[in-house]
C-alpha positions as a Python dict, from the first residue, in 0.01 Angstrom:
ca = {
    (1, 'X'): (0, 0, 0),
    (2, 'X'): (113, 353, -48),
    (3, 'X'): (45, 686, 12),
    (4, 'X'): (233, 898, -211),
    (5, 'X'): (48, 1305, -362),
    (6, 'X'): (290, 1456, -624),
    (7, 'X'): (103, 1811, -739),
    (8, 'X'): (246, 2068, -961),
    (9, 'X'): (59, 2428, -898),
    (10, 'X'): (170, 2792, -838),
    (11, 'X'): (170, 2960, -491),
    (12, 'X'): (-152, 3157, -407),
    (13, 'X'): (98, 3300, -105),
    (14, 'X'): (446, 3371, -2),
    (15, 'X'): (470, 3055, 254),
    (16, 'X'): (472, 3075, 602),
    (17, 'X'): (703, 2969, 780),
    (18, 'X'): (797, 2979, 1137),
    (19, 'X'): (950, 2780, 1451),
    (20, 'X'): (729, 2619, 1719),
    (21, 'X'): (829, 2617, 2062),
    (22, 'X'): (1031, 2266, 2022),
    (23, 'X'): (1221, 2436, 1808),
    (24, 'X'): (1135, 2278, 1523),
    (25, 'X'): (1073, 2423, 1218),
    (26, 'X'): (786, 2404, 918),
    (27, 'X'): (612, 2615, 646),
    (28, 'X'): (267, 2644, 533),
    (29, 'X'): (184, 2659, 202),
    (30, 'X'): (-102, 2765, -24),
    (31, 'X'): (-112, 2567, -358),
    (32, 'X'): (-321, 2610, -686),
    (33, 'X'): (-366, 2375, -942),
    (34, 'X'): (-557, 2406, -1192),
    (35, 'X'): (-810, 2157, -1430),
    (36, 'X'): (-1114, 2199, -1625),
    (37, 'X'): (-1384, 2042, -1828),
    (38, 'X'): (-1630, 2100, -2112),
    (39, 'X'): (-1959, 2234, -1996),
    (40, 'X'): (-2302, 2147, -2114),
    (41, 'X'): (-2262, 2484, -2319),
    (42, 'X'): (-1980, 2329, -2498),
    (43, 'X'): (-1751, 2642, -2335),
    (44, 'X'): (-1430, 2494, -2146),
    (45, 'X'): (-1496, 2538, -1754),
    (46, 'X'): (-1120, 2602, -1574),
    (47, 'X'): (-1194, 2485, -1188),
    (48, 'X'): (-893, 2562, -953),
    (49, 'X'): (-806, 2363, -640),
    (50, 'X'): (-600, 2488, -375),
    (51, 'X'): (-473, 2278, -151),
    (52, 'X'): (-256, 2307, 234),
    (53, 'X'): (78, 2178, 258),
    (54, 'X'): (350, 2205, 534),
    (55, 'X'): (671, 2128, 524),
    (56, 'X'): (863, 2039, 849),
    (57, 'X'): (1239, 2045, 874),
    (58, 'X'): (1518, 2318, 933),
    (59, 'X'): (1703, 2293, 616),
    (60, 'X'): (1389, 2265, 366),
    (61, 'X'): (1196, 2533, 534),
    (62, 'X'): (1517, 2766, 504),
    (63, 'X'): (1522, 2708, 154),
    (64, 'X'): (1159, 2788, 162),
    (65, 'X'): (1189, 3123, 305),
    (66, 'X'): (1446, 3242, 89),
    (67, 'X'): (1341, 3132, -221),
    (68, 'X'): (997, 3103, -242),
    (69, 'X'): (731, 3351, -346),
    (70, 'X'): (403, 3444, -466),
    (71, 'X'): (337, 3280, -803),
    (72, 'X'): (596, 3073, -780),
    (73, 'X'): (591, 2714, -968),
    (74, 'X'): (640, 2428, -755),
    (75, 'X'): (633, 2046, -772),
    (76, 'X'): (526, 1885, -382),
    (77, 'X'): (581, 1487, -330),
    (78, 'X'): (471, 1379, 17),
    (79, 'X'): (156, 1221, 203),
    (80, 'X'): (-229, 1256, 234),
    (81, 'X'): (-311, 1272, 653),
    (82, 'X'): (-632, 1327, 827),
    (83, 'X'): (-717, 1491, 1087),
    (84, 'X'): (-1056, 1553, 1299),
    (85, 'X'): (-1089, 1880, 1534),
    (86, 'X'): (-1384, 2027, 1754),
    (87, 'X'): (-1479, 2365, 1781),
    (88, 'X'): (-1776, 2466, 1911),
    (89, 'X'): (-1929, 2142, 1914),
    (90, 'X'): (-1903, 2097, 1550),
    (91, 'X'): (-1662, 1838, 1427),
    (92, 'X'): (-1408, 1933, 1159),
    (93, 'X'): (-1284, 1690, 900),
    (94, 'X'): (-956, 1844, 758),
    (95, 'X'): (-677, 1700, 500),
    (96, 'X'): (-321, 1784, 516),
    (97, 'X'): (-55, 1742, 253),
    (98, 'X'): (291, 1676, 400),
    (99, 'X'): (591, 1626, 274),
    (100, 'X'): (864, 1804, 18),
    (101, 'X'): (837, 2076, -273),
    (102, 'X'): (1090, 2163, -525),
    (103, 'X'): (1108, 2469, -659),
    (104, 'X'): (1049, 2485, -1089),
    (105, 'X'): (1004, 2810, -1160),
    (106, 'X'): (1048, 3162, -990),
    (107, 'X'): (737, 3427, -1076),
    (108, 'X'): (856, 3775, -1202),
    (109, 'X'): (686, 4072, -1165),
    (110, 'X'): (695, 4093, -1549),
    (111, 'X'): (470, 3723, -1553),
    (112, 'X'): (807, 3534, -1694),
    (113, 'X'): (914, 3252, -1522),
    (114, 'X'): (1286, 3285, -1464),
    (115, 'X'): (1427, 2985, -1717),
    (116, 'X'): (1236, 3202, -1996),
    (117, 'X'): (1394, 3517, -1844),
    (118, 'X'): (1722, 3359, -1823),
    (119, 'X'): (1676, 3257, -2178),
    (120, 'X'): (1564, 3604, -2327),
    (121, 'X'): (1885, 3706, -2122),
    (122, 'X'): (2119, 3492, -2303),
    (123, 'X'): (1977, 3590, -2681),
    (124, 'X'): (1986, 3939, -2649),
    (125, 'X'): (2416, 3893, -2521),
    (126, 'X'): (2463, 3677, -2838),
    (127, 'X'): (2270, 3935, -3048),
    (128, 'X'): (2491, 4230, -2914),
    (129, 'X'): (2806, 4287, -3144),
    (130, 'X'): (3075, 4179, -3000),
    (131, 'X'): (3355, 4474, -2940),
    (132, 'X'): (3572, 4327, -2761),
    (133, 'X'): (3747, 4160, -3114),
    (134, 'X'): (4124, 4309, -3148),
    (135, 'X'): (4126, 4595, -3424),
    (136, 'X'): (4425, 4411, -3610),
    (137, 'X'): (4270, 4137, -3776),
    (138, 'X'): (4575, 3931, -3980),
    (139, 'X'): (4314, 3832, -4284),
}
C-alpha cells in the first residue's frame, strides 16, 4: 500500500514559515492547481483547487523562506493525513498534505518565469556585437 500526492501548482501565497516552541521548524503553504472540463454549453470550464501543505524540517523550510514567493511554480511529493478537530461542538474533517516541494520556476513581476527570463537574457548577449574583437585582424 502507499500513500504517495505529487502536485504541480503555483503559490496563491508567499509561505509561512515559522518555529514552534520545540524548536522545530515548518512552512505552510497555499497551492493552486488548476483543471477543467467542457460544460453542457460546450464552453471549457477552468476549476482551480488549492490545496494546504506544510513542510517540516530546518534545512527545507530555510530554503523555503528564501526562495519562495508568490506565483511561484512548484512540484510537492509527500503524504495525504487526516485529521478531525472540535470547535464549538461541530466536528471538523480536515486533509493535510505533508511532505517536500521543489522549486520549478520563480514568478517575475513581469509574468516570466525565470528559465524564460534567463533565456531572453542569453539571446539578447549573443545578439549584441561583440567589441571586444582586437582591431588588427591578420586576414
Amino acid at each position: 500500500m502507499n500513500n504517495t500526492v505529487t502536485l504541480i501548482g503555483r503559490l496563491g501565497e508567499k509561505p509561512v514559515c515559522r518555529t514552534l516552541n520545540d524548536g522545530a521548524r515548518l512552512a505552510t503553504l497555499s497551492l493552486a492547481t488548476d483543471d477543467g472540463y467542457k460544460g453542457r454549453d460546450g464552453e471549457w470550464v477552468k476549476r482551480t483547487t488549492w490545496h494546504r501543505i506544510t513542510v517540516w524540517g530546518d534545512k527545507r523550510v530555510d530554503y523555503i523562506e528564501k526562495n519562495y514567493g508568490k506565483g511561484d511554480l512548484i512540484q510537492f511529493m509527500g503524504q495525504l493525513r487526516y485529521s478531525q478537530s472540535e470547535r464549538d461542538g461541530v466536528k471538523y474533517h480536515n486533509a493535510e498534505l505533508t511532505g517536500s516541494t521543489s522549486l520549478l520556476a520563480q514568478a517575475h513581476h513581469d509574468g516570466q518565469s525565470e528559465p524564460k527570463a534567463a533565456a531572453k537574457s542569453k539571446r539578447a548577449k549573443r545578439d549584441e556585437p561583440r567589441t571586444d574583437l582586437d582591431d588588427e585582424i591578420p586576414f
